[in-house]
Coordinates of C-alpha atoms and ligand atoms in Angstrom, one line a residue:
M1158 CA 60.3 178.1 -221.3
T1159 CA 58.7 174.8 -220.3
D1160 CA 56.0 175.4 -217.7
D1161 CA 57.6 173.8 -214.7
T1162 CA 54.6 172.7 -213.2
K1163 CA 54.2 170.0 -215.6
P1164 CA 57.2 168.2 -216.6
L1165 CA 58.3 167.0 -219.6
M1166 CA 58.9 163.8 -218.5
D1167 CA 55.8 163.0 -216.9
W1168 CA 56.2 159.2 -215.9
D1169 CA 52.7 158.8 -213.9
E1170 CA 50.7 160.4 -216.8
F1171 CA 52.8 157.8 -218.9
A1172 CA 52.3 155.0 -216.4
D1173 CA 48.3 155.8 -216.5
M1174 CA 47.8 156.5 -220.5
G1175 CA 49.8 153.5 -221.3
A1176 CA 47.1 151.3 -219.4
R1177 CA 44.6 153.1 -220.6
V1178 CA 46.3 152.6 -224.3
A1179 CA 46.6 148.7 -223.7
A1180 CA 42.2 149.0 -223.2
W1181 CA 42.3 151.1 -225.3
G1182 CA 44.2 148.4 -228.4
A1183 CA 41.8 145.5 -226.9
R1184 CA 38.8 146.6 -227.2
Y1185 CA 39.4 148.0 -231.2
H1186 CA 40.9 145.0 -231.4
R1187 CA 37.8 143.2 -230.1
Q1188 CA 34.8 145.4 -232.1
I1189 CA 37.4 145.5 -235.7
A1190 CA 35.9 142.2 -236.3
D1191 CA 31.9 144.5 -237.0
L1192 CA 34.6 147.5 -239.2
P1193 CA 34.8 147.5 -242.7
V1194 CA 38.1 146.4 -244.1
R1195 CA 38.6 149.6 -245.9
A1196 CA 37.8 152.9 -245.3
P1197 CA 35.0 153.9 -247.0
L1198 CA 36.4 157.2 -247.5
D1199 CA 37.3 160.0 -250.1
P1200 CA 40.7 161.5 -250.2
G1201 CA 41.4 164.6 -247.7
A1202 CA 38.5 163.2 -245.7
V1203 CA 40.6 162.6 -242.8
R1204 CA 43.2 165.7 -243.0
A1205 CA 40.3 167.3 -242.8
R1206 CA 40.0 166.6 -239.5
F1207 CA 43.1 168.2 -237.7
P1208 CA 43.6 172.2 -237.6
D1209 CA 45.7 173.9 -240.2
S1210 CA 48.5 174.5 -237.7
P1211 CA 50.8 173.0 -234.4
P1212 CA 49.1 174.1 -231.5
E1213 CA 51.5 176.4 -229.4
Q1214 CA 50.9 175.4 -226.0
G1215 CA 50.6 171.9 -225.0
A1216 CA 47.5 170.1 -223.2
G1217 CA 48.7 166.9 -222.5
L1218 CA 47.8 163.3 -223.3
E1219 CA 44.3 163.6 -221.9
G1220 CA 41.5 163.3 -224.3
I1221 CA 43.8 162.2 -227.2
L1222 CA 42.0 158.7 -227.2
A1223 CA 39.2 160.4 -228.4
E1224 CA 40.3 161.7 -230.9
I1225 CA 42.0 158.6 -232.2
D1226 CA 38.7 157.0 -232.5
D1227 CA 37.6 160.3 -234.0
K1228 CA 40.0 161.1 -237.0
I1229 CA 42.7 158.4 -237.1
I1230 CA 40.7 155.0 -236.9
P1231 CA 37.9 156.3 -239.6
G1232 CA 40.4 156.6 -241.3
L1233 CA 41.8 153.6 -241.4
T1234 CA 42.7 150.0 -243.4
H1235 CA 42.6 146.9 -240.9
W1236 CA 45.4 145.2 -242.2
Q1237 CA 44.7 143.1 -238.6
H1238 CA 40.7 142.5 -239.8
P1239 CA 40.1 138.9 -240.0
R1240 CA 38.7 139.1 -243.5
F1241 CA 41.4 140.8 -245.0
F1242 CA 42.5 138.6 -247.8
A1243 CA 44.4 141.6 -249.9
Y1244 CA 48.0 142.2 -250.8
F1245 CA 49.4 139.9 -248.0
P1246 CA 49.7 139.4 -244.9
S1247 CA 51.7 141.7 -241.9
N1248 CA 50.6 140.3 -238.6
A1249 CA 50.4 141.9 -235.4
T1250 CA 50.7 139.9 -232.6
P1251 CA 50.1 140.9 -228.7
P1252 CA 53.7 139.7 -227.8
S1253 CA 55.2 141.9 -230.3
M1254 CA 53.3 145.3 -230.3
L1255 CA 53.9 144.4 -226.6
A1256 CA 58.1 143.9 -227.4
D1257 CA 57.6 146.9 -229.6
F1258 CA 56.3 148.9 -226.6
V1259 CA 59.2 147.1 -224.3
A1260 CA 61.6 148.7 -227.4
S1261 CA 60.6 151.8 -227.3
I1262 CA 60.5 152.7 -223.6
L1263 CA 64.9 150.5 -223.7
A1264 CA 65.2 153.3 -226.4
Q1265 CA 68.4 151.2 -227.5
Q1266 CA 70.3 152.4 -230.5
C1267 CA 72.0 148.2 -231.3
M1268 CA 74.4 150.0 -234.0
L1269 CA 78.1 148.5 -232.2
W1270 CA 77.8 145.7 -230.3
Q1271 CA 78.6 148.3 -227.3
T1272 CA 76.0 150.5 -228.0
S1273 CA 73.6 147.7 -227.3
P1274 CA 75.8 144.6 -225.6
A1275 CA 72.1 142.6 -225.2
G1276 CA 69.8 144.4 -228.2
T1277 CA 73.0 143.3 -230.4
E1278 CA 73.2 140.0 -229.0
V1279 CA 70.2 139.3 -228.8
E1280 CA 69.5 140.1 -232.4
T1281 CA 72.7 137.2 -233.3
L1282 CA 70.8 134.3 -230.9
M1283 CA 67.1 135.6 -232.3
L1284 CA 68.5 135.2 -235.7
D1285 CA 69.9 132.1 -234.8
W1286 CA 66.7 130.1 -233.3
L1287 CA 65.3 132.0 -236.5
R1288 CA 68.0 130.4 -238.6
Q1289 CA 67.1 126.7 -236.8
G1290 CA 63.3 126.9 -236.6
L1291 CA 63.5 127.5 -240.9
G1292 CA 66.1 124.8 -241.0
L1293 CA 68.7 126.2 -243.0
P1294 CA 72.3 124.9 -242.2
K1295 CA 75.0 125.9 -239.4
G1296 CA 77.1 128.6 -241.2
F1297 CA 73.8 131.2 -241.9
H1298 CA 74.1 134.1 -240.3
G1299 CA 71.6 136.0 -239.9
V1300 CA 70.7 140.0 -239.5
I1301 CA 67.5 142.7 -239.1
Q1302 CA 66.9 144.8 -241.9
D1303 CA 64.1 146.7 -241.8
S1304 CA 62.5 145.6 -244.6
A1305 CA 63.0 143.4 -247.5
S1306 CA 63.7 145.9 -249.7
S1307 CA 66.3 146.8 -248.0
A1308 CA 67.9 143.3 -247.5
T1309 CA 67.2 142.9 -251.2
L1310 CA 69.2 146.3 -251.9
A1311 CA 72.1 145.5 -249.5
A1312 CA 72.7 142.6 -252.1
V1313 CA 71.7 143.6 -254.8
L1314 CA 74.8 146.6 -253.5
T1315 CA 77.1 143.1 -252.3
M1316 CA 76.4 141.5 -255.7
R1317 CA 77.8 144.7 -257.5
E1318 CA 81.0 145.3 -255.5
R1319 CA 82.1 142.3 -255.3
A1320 CA 81.8 142.0 -259.6
L1321 CA 83.6 145.3 -259.5
N1322 CA 86.6 144.0 -256.3
W1323 CA 85.5 146.7 -254.1
A1324 CA 86.5 149.7 -256.9
G1325 CA 82.5 150.8 -256.9
N1326 CA 82.4 152.4 -253.6
A1327 CA 85.6 154.2 -254.0
Q1328 CA 85.4 155.4 -258.3
G1329 CA 81.3 154.9 -258.8
L1330 CA 80.3 153.1 -261.8
G1331 CA 81.6 155.3 -264.8
G1332 CA 84.2 153.8 -266.6
Q1333 CA 83.5 150.5 -264.6
A1334 CA 82.5 147.2 -266.8
R1335 CA 78.6 147.5 -267.3
L1336 CA 77.7 144.8 -264.4
R1337 CA 73.8 142.9 -265.1
V1338 CA 72.4 140.7 -262.6
Y1339 CA 69.2 138.1 -263.7
A1340 CA 65.8 137.2 -262.1
S1341 CA 62.4 136.3 -263.5
D1342 CA 59.7 138.8 -264.2
E1343 CA 58.0 137.2 -261.2
V1344 CA 60.6 139.5 -258.8
H1345 CA 59.2 142.2 -256.2
T1346 CA 59.7 145.7 -257.6
S1347 CA 61.8 145.4 -254.8
V1348 CA 64.5 144.2 -256.8
D1349 CA 63.2 146.8 -260.0
R1350 CA 64.1 150.0 -257.3
A1351 CA 67.4 147.9 -255.8
I1352 CA 69.0 147.7 -259.0
W1353 CA 67.9 151.0 -260.0
V1354 CA 69.3 152.9 -256.9
A1355 CA 72.5 150.7 -256.8
G1356 CA 73.5 152.2 -259.9
I1357 CA 73.1 149.6 -262.2
G1358 CA 70.6 150.7 -264.2
G1359 CA 67.0 148.9 -264.8
D1360 CA 68.1 147.9 -268.6
N1361 CA 70.7 146.3 -266.7
L1362 CA 68.0 143.5 -265.1
V1363 CA 67.9 141.0 -267.5
R1364 CA 64.4 139.2 -267.1
I1365 CA 64.6 135.2 -267.9
P1366 CA 61.4 133.4 -269.2
T1367 CA 59.7 131.7 -266.6
R1368 CA 58.0 128.0 -266.9
G1369 CA 56.3 125.0 -265.4
P1370 CA 53.0 125.9 -263.4
L1371 CA 55.0 127.7 -260.4
R1372 CA 57.1 130.0 -263.5
A1373 CA 59.9 128.9 -262.2
M1374 CA 62.9 130.7 -263.6
D1375 CA 64.3 128.4 -266.9
P1376 CA 68.0 127.4 -265.7
D1377 CA 69.3 126.7 -269.6
A1378 CA 67.8 130.4 -270.5
L1379 CA 69.8 132.0 -267.0
R1380 CA 73.2 129.7 -267.7
A1381 CA 73.1 131.0 -271.9
A1382 CA 71.7 135.1 -271.2
I1383 CA 74.7 134.9 -268.7
R1384 CA 77.1 133.7 -271.1
A1385 CA 76.5 135.2 -274.1
D1386 CA 76.5 139.2 -272.1
R1387 CA 80.0 137.8 -270.7
A1388 CA 81.5 137.4 -274.6
A1389 CA 79.1 140.5 -275.3
G1390 CA 81.6 142.8 -272.9
Y1391 CA 79.2 142.8 -269.8
L1392 CA 80.2 142.1 -266.5
P1393 CA 77.5 139.9 -264.9
A1394 CA 77.8 140.3 -261.0
G1395 CA 74.5 138.4 -259.9
V1396 CA 71.2 136.4 -259.5
I1397 CA 68.1 137.1 -258.2
A1398 CA 65.4 134.3 -257.4
C1399 CA 62.0 133.9 -255.2
T1400 CA 59.9 131.3 -253.3
G1401 CA 57.0 133.2 -252.8
G1402 CA 56.7 135.6 -256.0
T1403 CA 54.4 138.4 -254.8
G1404 CA 52.5 138.6 -257.2
T1405 CA 50.9 134.9 -257.6
G1406 CA 53.9 133.1 -255.7
A1407 CA 56.1 132.2 -257.5
C1408 CA 59.0 129.4 -257.1
D1409 CA 62.4 129.3 -259.0
D1410 CA 63.9 125.7 -258.5
L1411 CA 67.6 126.9 -256.2
T1412 CA 69.2 123.6 -256.8
Q1413 CA 69.0 124.1 -260.4
V1414 CA 69.3 128.3 -260.4
L1415 CA 71.7 128.7 -257.8
A1416 CA 73.8 125.8 -259.0
V1417 CA 74.5 128.3 -262.3
A1418 CA 75.3 131.0 -260.5
R1419 CA 77.7 129.1 -258.4
D1420 CA 79.1 128.2 -262.2
E1421 CA 79.6 131.1 -263.2
G1422 CA 81.0 132.6 -260.3
L1423 CA 77.7 135.5 -259.3
Y1424 CA 76.2 136.1 -255.6
S1425 CA 73.0 135.2 -255.2
H1426 CA 70.3 136.5 -253.4
V1427 CA 66.6 134.7 -252.7
D1428 CA 63.4 137.2 -252.1
A1429 CA 61.1 134.7 -249.9
A1430 CA 59.1 137.7 -248.1
W1431 CA 56.8 136.1 -248.2
A1432 CA 56.8 132.6 -248.1
G1433 CA 60.4 132.5 -246.1
A1434 CA 57.7 132.0 -242.9
A1435 CA 56.1 129.1 -243.7
M1436 CA 59.5 127.3 -243.9
I1437 CA 58.7 126.5 -240.4
C1438 CA 56.9 123.5 -241.6
P1439 CA 59.4 121.1 -243.2
E1440 CA 55.9 119.9 -245.5
F1441 CA 56.5 123.5 -247.2
R1442 CA 60.6 123.5 -247.6
F1443 CA 60.4 121.4 -251.2
L1444 CA 59.6 124.6 -252.4
W1445 CA 62.7 126.1 -251.7
E1446 CA 64.9 122.7 -251.5
G1447 CA 67.9 124.0 -253.2
I1448 CA 68.9 127.2 -250.5
D1449 CA 71.7 125.6 -248.9
G1450 CA 73.1 126.9 -252.0
A1451 CA 71.7 130.8 -251.5
D1452 CA 75.0 133.6 -250.8
S1453 CA 71.7 135.7 -249.8
L1454 CA 67.9 135.2 -248.5
V1455 CA 65.1 137.7 -247.0
L1456 CA 62.0 136.6 -245.6
N1457 CA 59.6 138.9 -243.6
P1458 CA 58.7 137.8 -239.7
H1459 CA 56.7 141.5 -240.6
K1460 CA 54.5 139.5 -242.7
W1461 CA 53.1 135.6 -241.7
M1462 CA 55.1 134.8 -238.7
G1463 CA 53.3 137.0 -236.3
V1464 CA 55.8 140.1 -235.4
N1465 CA 54.8 143.1 -235.9
F1466 CA 56.6 145.8 -238.7
D1467 CA 59.3 146.3 -239.2
F1468 CA 61.3 143.1 -238.9
S1469 CA 63.1 141.2 -242.2
A1470 CA 65.3 138.5 -241.5
H1471 CA 68.3 138.7 -244.0
F1472 CA 70.4 135.3 -243.7
L1473 CA 74.3 135.4 -245.1
R1474 CA 76.1 131.7 -246.0
D1475 CA 79.4 134.3 -245.5
P1476 CA 79.1 137.9 -243.5
E1477 CA 82.4 139.2 -245.3
P1478 CA 81.3 140.7 -248.7
L1479 CA 78.4 142.5 -247.4
V1480 CA 79.8 143.9 -244.6
K1481 CA 83.2 144.9 -246.6
T1482 CA 80.2 146.1 -248.9
L1483 CA 79.0 148.4 -245.7
A1484 CA 81.3 149.4 -242.8
I1485 CA 82.6 152.0 -243.0
S1486 CA 85.2 151.4 -240.3
P1487 CA 88.5 149.3 -242.4
E1488 CA 89.6 148.4 -238.8
Y1489 CA 86.5 146.4 -237.9
L1490 CA 86.9 145.1 -241.0
R1491 CA 89.5 142.4 -240.1
T1492 CA 88.8 141.1 -237.3
H1493 CA 84.4 141.3 -237.5
G1494 CA 82.5 138.1 -235.9
K1495 CA 86.0 136.7 -234.9
D1496 CA 86.9 138.7 -231.2
G1497 CA 83.2 138.0 -230.5
F1498 CA 81.7 142.1 -231.4
V1499 CA 79.1 142.2 -234.3
N1500 CA 78.6 145.8 -235.1
Y1501 CA 75.2 145.2 -236.7
S1502 CA 74.7 148.8 -238.4
E1503 CA 78.1 147.3 -240.9
W1504 CA 75.6 145.4 -242.4
S1505 CA 72.8 147.2 -243.3
V1506 CA 72.9 150.8 -245.1
P1507 CA 71.0 152.1 -242.5
L1508 CA 73.4 152.9 -239.0
G1509 CA 70.5 153.5 -236.2
R1510 CA 68.7 150.2 -235.0
R1511 CA 66.1 149.3 -232.7
F1512 CA 66.1 146.2 -230.6
R1513 CA 63.5 144.7 -232.7
A1514 CA 64.7 141.4 -231.4
L1515 CA 62.6 141.7 -228.4
K1516 CA 59.7 141.3 -231.1
L1517 CA 60.6 137.7 -232.1
W1518 CA 61.3 137.0 -228.4
F1519 CA 58.2 137.6 -227.4
V1520 CA 56.8 135.9 -230.1
L1521 CA 58.4 132.7 -230.7
R1522 CA 58.3 132.9 -226.3
A1523 CA 54.7 133.3 -226.5
Y1524 CA 54.0 130.8 -229.3
G1525 CA 56.4 128.0 -229.7
L1526 CA 57.5 127.2 -233.4
D1527 CA 54.8 124.7 -233.1
G1528 CA 51.9 128.1 -232.4
L1529 CA 53.3 129.7 -235.6
R1530 CA 53.2 126.1 -237.3
G1531 CA 49.9 125.5 -236.7
V1532 CA 48.3 129.0 -237.9
M1533 CA 49.9 128.6 -240.8
R1534 CA 48.9 125.3 -242.1
D1535 CA 45.4 126.2 -241.2
H1536 CA 45.6 129.2 -243.3
V1537 CA 47.1 126.9 -246.3
G1538 CA 44.1 124.2 -245.2
W1539 CA 41.1 127.0 -245.8
S1540 CA 42.8 128.6 -248.7
V1541 CA 43.2 125.4 -250.6
A1542 CA 39.4 124.5 -249.3
L1543 CA 38.0 127.9 -250.8
A1544 CA 40.4 127.3 -254.2
E1545 CA 38.5 123.9 -254.7
D1546 CA 35.0 125.4 -253.7
L1547 CA 35.9 127.7 -256.4
R1548 CA 36.6 125.5 -258.6
A1549 CA 33.6 123.3 -258.4
D1550 CA 31.7 126.4 -259.7
P1551 CA 32.1 126.7 -263.5
R1552 CA 31.3 130.5 -263.0
F1553 CA 34.6 130.6 -261.7
E1554 CA 38.4 129.9 -263.4
I1555 CA 41.6 129.3 -261.3
V1556 CA 43.9 131.0 -262.5
T1557 CA 46.7 129.8 -260.6
E1558 CA 47.4 126.7 -258.2
P1559 CA 47.4 127.9 -254.8
V1560 CA 51.0 128.1 -253.4
L1561 CA 50.9 127.4 -250.0
S1562 CA 48.0 129.9 -249.3
L1563 CA 48.3 132.5 -252.3
F1564 CA 45.7 131.7 -255.2
T1565 CA 44.0 133.5 -258.5
F1566 CA 41.3 133.7 -260.1
A1567 CA 38.7 135.0 -262.3
L1568 CA 35.7 134.7 -263.9
R1569 CA 35.5 132.8 -266.7
D1570 CA 34.9 135.0 -269.8
A1571 CA 35.1 137.7 -268.1
D1572 CA 37.5 140.9 -269.4
D1573 CA 39.6 143.8 -267.5
D1574 CA 37.0 146.2 -267.4
A1575 CA 34.1 143.5 -265.7
M1576 CA 36.9 142.1 -263.4
L1577 CA 38.3 145.5 -262.2
A1578 CA 34.5 146.3 -261.4
Y1579 CA 33.8 142.3 -260.0
V1580 CA 36.9 143.5 -257.7
N1581 CA 36.0 147.1 -257.0
A1582 CA 31.7 146.3 -256.4
I1583 CA 33.4 143.2 -253.4
N1584 CA 35.7 146.3 -251.4
E1585 CA 33.2 148.5 -251.6
D1586 CA 30.8 145.7 -250.1
G1587 CA 33.3 146.4 -247.0
R1588 CA 33.2 142.7 -245.9
I1589 CA 36.0 140.8 -247.3
Y1590 CA 39.0 142.7 -249.0
V1591 CA 40.6 141.4 -252.0
T1592 CA 43.0 142.9 -254.3
Q1593 CA 43.9 142.5 -258.2
G1594 CA 46.8 141.5 -259.7
R1595 CA 48.5 140.9 -263.6
T1596 CA 49.0 137.5 -264.4
G1597 CA 49.7 135.7 -268.4
G1598 CA 48.0 139.5 -269.2
R1599 CA 44.6 139.4 -268.1
I1600 CA 42.9 140.9 -265.2
V1601 CA 42.9 138.7 -261.9
V1602 CA 41.2 138.5 -258.2
R1603 CA 44.5 138.3 -255.6
F1604 CA 43.6 135.7 -252.5
Q1605 CA 45.9 135.0 -250.0
V1606 CA 45.4 134.0 -246.0
G1607 CA 47.7 135.0 -243.1
T1608 CA 46.3 137.2 -241.4
F1609 CA 46.4 136.0 -237.2
A1610 CA 42.9 136.8 -236.0
T1611 CA 41.1 135.0 -239.5
T1612 CA 38.8 131.7 -238.3
Q1613 CA 37.5 128.9 -241.1
A1614 CA 34.7 130.6 -240.7
D1615 CA 36.1 134.1 -242.0
V1616 CA 37.3 132.2 -245.2
R1617 CA 34.1 130.5 -245.6
L1618 CA 32.4 133.6 -245.3
A1619 CA 34.7 135.6 -248.3
G1620 CA 33.6 132.6 -250.4
A1621 CA 30.3 133.4 -249.7
V1622 CA 31.3 137.0 -251.0
L1623 CA 32.9 136.4 -253.5
K1624 CA 30.2 134.5 -254.5
A1625 CA 27.6 136.3 -254.5
F1626 CA 28.9 139.3 -256.2
A1627 CA 30.1 137.1 -259.1
G1628 CA 26.2 137.9 -260.9
Ligands
PLP765 C1 56.5 142.0 -249.4 C2 57.5 141.5 -250.3 C3 58.5 142.7 -250.4 C4 58.6 143.8 -250.0 O1 58.5 143.1 -248.5 P1 59.3 144.4 -247.6 O2 59.8 144.3 -246.7 O3 57.9 145.5 -247.7 O4 60.4 145.7 -248.2 C5 59.8 141.7 -251.0 N1 58.9 140.8 -251.6 C6 58.7 139.9 -251.4 C7 58.7 138.5 -252.8 C8 57.4 140.6 -251.0 O5 56.5 139.7 -250.7

């Protein structure tokens, strides 16, 4: 039985704790630059700070913030740290955090128009604002997915069903023609997983060789592979291109690749998860020239646009094949969108959906597109300047040139072991955090600038640390 002197829903405690959490959050962010970017811990150290069994008696929330300071903060890799240059950015700006709090308070389930009219209509509008900001033509429809991986899975399922004339969902894949999907080696591993999960099989993900400084898929090789497969009895289903591959920022020539997909009757999906956000700056749009020809594309405002995780923007030239693949309710299919009702759960694998559109609304309202452009332009400029600085030092070799704010480099003449030792020494130092990658058969350091808290001084300090450990 619950204790009736302490209600389960204690809104006074909520109001008090909410204000204290906000103050605590501001304090965390004010001192984050003094913490090591990556927790200097052994596995199990966080777990060891907790009791083995759950409490039998509730004790309210008093004291929990102190416990976070003791037990949690020392076990964090600080993604919002101004000297986080690893992986890719995952920004959480104050407006997006507040919007997420509001979304939690409202606790909407936005699966159908009628389960949250505001959730649905604001989602439609925010994605259309984003479409305009990115310079995508009218006619692209957007939906929020939880991650780029989910958007890519939805696109791969659509390729599969479209190629099978929607027989796969009903009959399964046994007895169907063997499907083929085409991509370069530069695409993210979420593509491999989408292919596995969709039942297409990793062996049927055909890797097309790349060429040129942007490591772009060779369109002639793509066409040849599709035709050879068709002649051999396979069923080509789709092409997945990338703008800003995760490893080195590879960009396919979308004009050429999407033309091949269209000529061959294949569905196309473009993964621009990281780089796509930068397309709000017109001067970067050359990297995805030809995007208008994509059937499906994904980008992550939850990486570089200041919208906290999770928020992937999935745009479709025509939502019909996707909805036909994922919608459960057949009568809905006949009217979707046309009567003003959009049921976004029919556009994604999960049914339940949060009111994530609030996050983009808050961010756009707080910063405006121009505020966001300024941040990205700074990041690109600082990163390019650091690449030039390293290039001028004979100890370094730029391995892949900057694509937006991402470049890779190596120590001249260092073998893989020496490179790993170099990366480990830098990260154990704690002032900056970088990750290694593998390109052209060798280990490189991947360096990207993308955290909103980063300043030019932080990037200069990163250069000093990279040099200090270079021997
Ligand atoms: C980060 C990234 C992904 C995965 O994004 P999630 O939203 O975490 O699924 C996919 N593709 C590219 C190019 C990425 O950079």
